Coordinates of C-alpha atoms (C1' of nucleotides) in Angstrom, one line a residue:
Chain A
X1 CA 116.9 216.0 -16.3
X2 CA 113.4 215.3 -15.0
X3 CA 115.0 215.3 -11.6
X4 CA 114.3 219.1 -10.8
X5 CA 110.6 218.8 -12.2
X6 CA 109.7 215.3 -9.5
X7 CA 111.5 217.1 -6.6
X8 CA 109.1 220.5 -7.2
X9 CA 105.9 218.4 -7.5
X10 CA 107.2 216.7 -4.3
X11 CA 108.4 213.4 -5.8
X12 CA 111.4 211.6 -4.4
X13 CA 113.6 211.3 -7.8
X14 CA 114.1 208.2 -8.5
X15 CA 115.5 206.5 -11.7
X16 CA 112.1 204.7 -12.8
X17 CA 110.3 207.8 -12.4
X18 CA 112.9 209.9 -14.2
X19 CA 113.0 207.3 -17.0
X20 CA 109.3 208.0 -17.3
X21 CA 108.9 211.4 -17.5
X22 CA 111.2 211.4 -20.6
X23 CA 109.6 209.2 -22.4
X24 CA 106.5 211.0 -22.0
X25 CA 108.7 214.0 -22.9
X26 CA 110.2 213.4 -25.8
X27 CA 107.6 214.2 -28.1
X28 CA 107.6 211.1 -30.0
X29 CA 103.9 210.5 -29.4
X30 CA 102.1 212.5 -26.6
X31 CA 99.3 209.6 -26.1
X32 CA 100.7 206.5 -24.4
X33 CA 99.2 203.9 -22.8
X34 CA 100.7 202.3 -19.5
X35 CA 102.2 199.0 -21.7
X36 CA 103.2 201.7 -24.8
X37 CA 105.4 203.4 -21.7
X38 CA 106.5 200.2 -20.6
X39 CA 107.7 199.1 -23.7
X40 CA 109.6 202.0 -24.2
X41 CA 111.5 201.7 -20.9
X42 CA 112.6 197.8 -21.8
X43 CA 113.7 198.7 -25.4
X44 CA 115.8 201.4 -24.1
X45 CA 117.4 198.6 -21.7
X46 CA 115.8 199.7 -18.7
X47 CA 114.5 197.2 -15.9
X48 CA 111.4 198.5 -15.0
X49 CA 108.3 196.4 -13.6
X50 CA 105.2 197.4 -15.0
X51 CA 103.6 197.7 -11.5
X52 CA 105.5 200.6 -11.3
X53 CA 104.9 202.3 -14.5
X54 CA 101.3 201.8 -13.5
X55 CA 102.4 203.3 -10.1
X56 CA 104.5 206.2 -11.1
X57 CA 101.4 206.9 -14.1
X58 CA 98.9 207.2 -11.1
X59 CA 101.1 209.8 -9.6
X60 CA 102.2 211.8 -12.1
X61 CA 98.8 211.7 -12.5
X62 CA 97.7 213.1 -9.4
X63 CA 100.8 215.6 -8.7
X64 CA 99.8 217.1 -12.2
X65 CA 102.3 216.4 -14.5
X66 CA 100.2 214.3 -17.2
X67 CA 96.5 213.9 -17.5
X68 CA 94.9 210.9 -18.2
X69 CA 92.3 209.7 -21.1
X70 CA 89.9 207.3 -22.2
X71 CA 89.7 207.4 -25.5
X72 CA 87.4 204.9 -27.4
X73 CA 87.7 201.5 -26.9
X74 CA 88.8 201.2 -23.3
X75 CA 92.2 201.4 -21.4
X76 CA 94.1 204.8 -20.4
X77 CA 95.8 206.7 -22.2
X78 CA 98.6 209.6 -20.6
X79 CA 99.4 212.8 -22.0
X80 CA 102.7 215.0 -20.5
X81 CA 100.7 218.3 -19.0
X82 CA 102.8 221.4 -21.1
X83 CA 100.6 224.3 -22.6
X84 CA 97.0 224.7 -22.9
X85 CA 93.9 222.7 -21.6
X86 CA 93.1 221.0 -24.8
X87 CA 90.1 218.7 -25.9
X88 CA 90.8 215.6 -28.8
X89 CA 89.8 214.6 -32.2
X90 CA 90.5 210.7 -33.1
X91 CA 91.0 208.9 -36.5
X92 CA 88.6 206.0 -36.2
X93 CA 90.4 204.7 -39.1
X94 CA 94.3 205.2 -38.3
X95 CA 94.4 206.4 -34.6
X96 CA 95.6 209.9 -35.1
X97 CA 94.8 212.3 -32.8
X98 CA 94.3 215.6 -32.7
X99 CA 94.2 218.6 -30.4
X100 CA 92.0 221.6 -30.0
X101 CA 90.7 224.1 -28.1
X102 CA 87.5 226.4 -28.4
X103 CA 86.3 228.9 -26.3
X104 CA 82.8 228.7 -27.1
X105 CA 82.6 225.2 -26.0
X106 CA 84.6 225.5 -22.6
X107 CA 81.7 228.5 -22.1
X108 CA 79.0 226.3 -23.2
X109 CA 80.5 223.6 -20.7
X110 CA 80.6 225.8 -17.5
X111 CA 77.3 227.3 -18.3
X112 CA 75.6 224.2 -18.5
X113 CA 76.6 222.8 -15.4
X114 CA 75.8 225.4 -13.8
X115 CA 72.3 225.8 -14.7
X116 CA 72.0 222.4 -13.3
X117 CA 73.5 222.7 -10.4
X118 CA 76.8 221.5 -10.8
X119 CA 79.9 222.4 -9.7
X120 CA 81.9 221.7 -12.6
X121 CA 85.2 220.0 -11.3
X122 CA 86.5 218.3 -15.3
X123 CA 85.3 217.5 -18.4
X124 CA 86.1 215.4 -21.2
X125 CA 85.3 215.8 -24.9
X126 CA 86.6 213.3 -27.7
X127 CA 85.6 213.6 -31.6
X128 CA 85.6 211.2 -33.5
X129 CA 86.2 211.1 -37.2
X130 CA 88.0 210.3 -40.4
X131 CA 90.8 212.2 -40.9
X132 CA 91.7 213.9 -44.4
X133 CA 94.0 211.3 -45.1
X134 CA 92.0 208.4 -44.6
X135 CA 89.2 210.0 -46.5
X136 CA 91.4 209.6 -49.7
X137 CA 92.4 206.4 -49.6
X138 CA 89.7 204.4 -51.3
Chain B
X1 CA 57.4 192.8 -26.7
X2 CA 60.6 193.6 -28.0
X3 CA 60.5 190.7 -30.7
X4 CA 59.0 193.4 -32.7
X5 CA 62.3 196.0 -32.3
X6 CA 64.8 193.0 -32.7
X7 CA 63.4 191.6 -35.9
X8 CA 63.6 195.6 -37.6
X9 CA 66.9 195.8 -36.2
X10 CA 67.9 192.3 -38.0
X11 CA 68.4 190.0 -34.9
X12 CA 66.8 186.7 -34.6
X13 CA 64.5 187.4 -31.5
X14 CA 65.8 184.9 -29.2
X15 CA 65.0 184.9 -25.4
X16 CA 68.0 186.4 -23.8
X17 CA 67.8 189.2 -26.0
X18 CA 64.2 189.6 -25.3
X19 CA 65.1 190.0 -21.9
X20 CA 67.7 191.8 -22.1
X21 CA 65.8 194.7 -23.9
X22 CA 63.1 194.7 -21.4
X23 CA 65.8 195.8 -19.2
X24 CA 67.0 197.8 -20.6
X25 CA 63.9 199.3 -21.8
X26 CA 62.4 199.8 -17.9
X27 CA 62.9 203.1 -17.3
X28 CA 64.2 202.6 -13.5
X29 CA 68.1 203.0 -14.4
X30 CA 68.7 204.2 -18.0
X31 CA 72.7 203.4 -17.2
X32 CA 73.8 200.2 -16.8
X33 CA 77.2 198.1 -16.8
X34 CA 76.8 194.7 -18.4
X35 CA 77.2 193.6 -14.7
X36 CA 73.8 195.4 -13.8
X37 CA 72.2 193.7 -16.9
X38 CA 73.4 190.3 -15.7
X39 CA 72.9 191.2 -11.9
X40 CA 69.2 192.1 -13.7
X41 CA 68.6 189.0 -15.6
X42 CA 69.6 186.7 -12.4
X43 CA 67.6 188.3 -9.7
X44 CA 64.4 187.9 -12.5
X45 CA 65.1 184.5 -12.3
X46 CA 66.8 184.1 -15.7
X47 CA 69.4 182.1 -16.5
X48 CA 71.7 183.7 -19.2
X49 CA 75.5 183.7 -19.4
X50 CA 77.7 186.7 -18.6
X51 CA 79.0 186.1 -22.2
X52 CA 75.8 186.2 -23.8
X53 CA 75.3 189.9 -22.2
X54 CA 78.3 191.3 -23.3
X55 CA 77.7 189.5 -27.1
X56 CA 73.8 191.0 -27.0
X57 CA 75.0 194.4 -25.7
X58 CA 77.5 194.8 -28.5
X59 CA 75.0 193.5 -31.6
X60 CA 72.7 196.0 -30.1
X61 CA 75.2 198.5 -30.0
X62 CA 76.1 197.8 -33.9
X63 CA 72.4 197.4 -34.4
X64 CA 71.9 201.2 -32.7
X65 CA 69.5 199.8 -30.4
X66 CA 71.4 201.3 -27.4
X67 CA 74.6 203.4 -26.7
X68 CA 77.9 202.9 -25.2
X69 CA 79.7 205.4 -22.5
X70 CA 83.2 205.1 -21.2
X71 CA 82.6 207.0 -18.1
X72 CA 85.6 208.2 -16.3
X73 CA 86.6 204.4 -14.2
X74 CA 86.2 202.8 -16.7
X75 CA 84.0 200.2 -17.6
X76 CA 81.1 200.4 -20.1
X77 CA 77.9 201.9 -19.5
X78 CA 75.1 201.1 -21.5
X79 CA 71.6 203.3 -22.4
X80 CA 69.1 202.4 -24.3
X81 CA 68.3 204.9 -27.7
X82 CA 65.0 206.6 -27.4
X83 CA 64.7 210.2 -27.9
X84 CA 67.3 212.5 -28.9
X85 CA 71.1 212.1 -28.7
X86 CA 72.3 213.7 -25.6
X87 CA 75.4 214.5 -23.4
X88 CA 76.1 213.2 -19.9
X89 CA 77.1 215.9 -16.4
X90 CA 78.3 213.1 -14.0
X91 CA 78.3 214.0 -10.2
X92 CA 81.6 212.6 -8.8
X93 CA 80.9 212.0 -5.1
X94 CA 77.2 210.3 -5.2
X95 CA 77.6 209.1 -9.4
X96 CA 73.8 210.7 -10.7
X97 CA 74.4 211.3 -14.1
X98 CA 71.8 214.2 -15.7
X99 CA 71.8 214.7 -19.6
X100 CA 72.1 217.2 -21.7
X101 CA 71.6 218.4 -25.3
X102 CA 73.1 222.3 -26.1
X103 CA 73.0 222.8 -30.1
X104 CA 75.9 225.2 -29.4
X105 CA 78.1 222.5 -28.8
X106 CA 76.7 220.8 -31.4
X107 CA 77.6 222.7 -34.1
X108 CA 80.2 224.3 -32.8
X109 CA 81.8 220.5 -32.9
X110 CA 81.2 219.9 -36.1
X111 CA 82.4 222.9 -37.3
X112 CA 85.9 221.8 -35.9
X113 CA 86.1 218.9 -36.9
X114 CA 85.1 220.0 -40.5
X115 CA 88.2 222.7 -40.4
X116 CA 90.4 219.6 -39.2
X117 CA 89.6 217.9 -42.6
X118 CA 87.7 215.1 -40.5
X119 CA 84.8 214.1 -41.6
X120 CA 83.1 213.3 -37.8
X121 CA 81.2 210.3 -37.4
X122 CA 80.5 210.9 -33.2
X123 CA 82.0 212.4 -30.2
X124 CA 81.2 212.1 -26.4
X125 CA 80.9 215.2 -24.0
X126 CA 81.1 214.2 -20.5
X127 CA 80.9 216.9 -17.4
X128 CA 81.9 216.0 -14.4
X129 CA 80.7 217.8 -10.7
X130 CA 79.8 218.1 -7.9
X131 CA 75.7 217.9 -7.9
X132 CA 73.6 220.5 -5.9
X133 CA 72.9 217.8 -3.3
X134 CA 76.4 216.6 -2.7
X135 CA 77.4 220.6 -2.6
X136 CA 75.2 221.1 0.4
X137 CA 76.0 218.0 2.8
X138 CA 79.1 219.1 4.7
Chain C
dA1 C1' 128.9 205.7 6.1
dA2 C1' 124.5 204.5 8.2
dC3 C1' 119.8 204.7 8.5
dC4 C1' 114.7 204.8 7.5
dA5 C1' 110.9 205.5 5.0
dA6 C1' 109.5 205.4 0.6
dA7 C1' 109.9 203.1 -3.9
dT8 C1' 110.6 199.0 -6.6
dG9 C1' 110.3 194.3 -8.9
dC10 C1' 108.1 190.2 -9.0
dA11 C1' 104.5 187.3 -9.0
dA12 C1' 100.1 186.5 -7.6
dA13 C1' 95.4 188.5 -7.5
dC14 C1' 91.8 191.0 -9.8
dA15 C1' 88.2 192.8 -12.8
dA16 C1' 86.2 193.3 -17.1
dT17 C1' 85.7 191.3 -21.3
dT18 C1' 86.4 187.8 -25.0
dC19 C1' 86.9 183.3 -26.8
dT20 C1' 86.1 178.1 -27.5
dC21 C1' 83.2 174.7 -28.3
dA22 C1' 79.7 171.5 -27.3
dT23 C1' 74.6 172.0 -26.8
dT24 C1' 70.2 174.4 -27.7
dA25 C1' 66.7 177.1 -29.7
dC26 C1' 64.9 180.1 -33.8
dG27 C1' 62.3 180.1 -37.7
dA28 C1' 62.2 178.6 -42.5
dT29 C1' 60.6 174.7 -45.0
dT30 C1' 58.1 170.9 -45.7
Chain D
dA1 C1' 53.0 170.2 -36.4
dA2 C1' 57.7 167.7 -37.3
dT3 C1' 62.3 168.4 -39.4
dC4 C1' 66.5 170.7 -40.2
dG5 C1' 70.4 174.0 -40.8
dT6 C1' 72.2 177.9 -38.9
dA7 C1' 72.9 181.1 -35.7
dA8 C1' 72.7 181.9 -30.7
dT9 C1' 73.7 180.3 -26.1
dG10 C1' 76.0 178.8 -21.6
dA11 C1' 79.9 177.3 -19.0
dG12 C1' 84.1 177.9 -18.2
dA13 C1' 88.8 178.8 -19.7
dA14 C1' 91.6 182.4 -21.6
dT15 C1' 93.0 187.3 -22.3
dT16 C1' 93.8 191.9 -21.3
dG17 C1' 94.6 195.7 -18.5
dT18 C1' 95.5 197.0 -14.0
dT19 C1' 96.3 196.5 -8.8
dT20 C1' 98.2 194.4 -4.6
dG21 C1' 101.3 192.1 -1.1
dC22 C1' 105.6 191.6 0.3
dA23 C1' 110.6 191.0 0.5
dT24 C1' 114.4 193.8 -1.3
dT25 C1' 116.5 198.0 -2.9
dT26 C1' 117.2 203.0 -3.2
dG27 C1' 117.1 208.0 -2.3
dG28 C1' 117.9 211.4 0.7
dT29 C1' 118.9 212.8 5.4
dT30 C1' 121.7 212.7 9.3

DNA sequence: AACCAAATGCAAACAATTCTCATTACGATT
DNA sequence: AATCGTAATGAGAATTGTTTGCATTTGGTT
């Protein structure tokens, strides 16, 4: 049960939120959008408003437990926080997404911030590409 | 004029593009919303439809005239091509936006999405701070 | 079991962007 | 320079994604 995770991030448990944390769990599909999540919650017969997926998103958000991303072409997309920072490489063609990580970037990132000035608080990085599979076909 | 640019760029050179390019061509802002471009065209006395912004931004876009940012809020920002590709370090408190261009990063992204089997056709780097100006006040 | 604040559902409100369609303006042709 | 077909435009309605207001419900504490 999500139940133990909402109550440490200091998040009364309640069903809609559970609900949504194990959809974002179950490691279906990692990347959902706000509607994706809501769909999910009426096929499995729940009675959720999609105020409050946006709602309970937003938080989860902020307490930590998923990050949010704007990947090409416009709304949100959420991501269950487990494991490493990672950065993403899209399918232009299919929508698959992949994860990855390099150090020499991240560096690259912090150095160049700071020899501007900045304080470097995020970042975002998104690839885009066609993937081996869409290559083939014609 | 810009008649000259749209015709290369295969666009019939019609007034509200015209216009619009001068815009964006003026070096005072370099990042605009389509709302700044029809904020823009109004305040110069021009009378162009919010539709016809968005449909001019998006040819030019296809037409690689200009560029397209999803920075982190949301909505499209728009910056005319001249020069060399670039990055974007956004400061989050006051919104300045700096750019950037590290050939580490470069490559180094290519190289990954190469061992992914994708063959990478772009990718947007955004950093976002805290500017040195924002850092000192309080 | 009873209570209160916090959370929810619904519908209306919003913001950004796109679409529809009747009118207008390029620019090619005479 | 006048004509004409097509592509472009403007106005507003329509969509899409997201947020808000408010009456009702629920979780957790006593």
């Amino acid at each position: 049960m999500g139940s133990r995770e909402l109550k440490k991030a200091g998040l009364k448990a309640t069903l809609p939120r559970i609900k949504i944390l194990e959809i974002l769990g179950s490691n279906d599909v990692r990347h959902m959008s706000a509607e994706d999540v809501y769909k999910a919650l009426l096929e499995s017969g729940d009675d959720v408003g999609v105020a409050t997926v946006y709602r309970v998103l937003t938080q989860f958000e902020a307490a930590g437990l998923i990050s949010r991303h704007h990947f090409e072409g416009g709304h949100s997309v959420f991501e269950m926080n487990e494991g490493e920072h990672h950065d993403h490489i899209l399918c232009v063609k299919c929508g698959r997404v992949d994860e990855f990580l390099d150090e020499t970037i991240e560096k690259r990132q912090h150095a160049l911030a700071k020899e501007r000035g900045y304080a470097m608080t995020d970042h975002s990085l998104y690839i885009y590409g066609v993937c081996a599979a869409c290559q083939k076909e014609q």
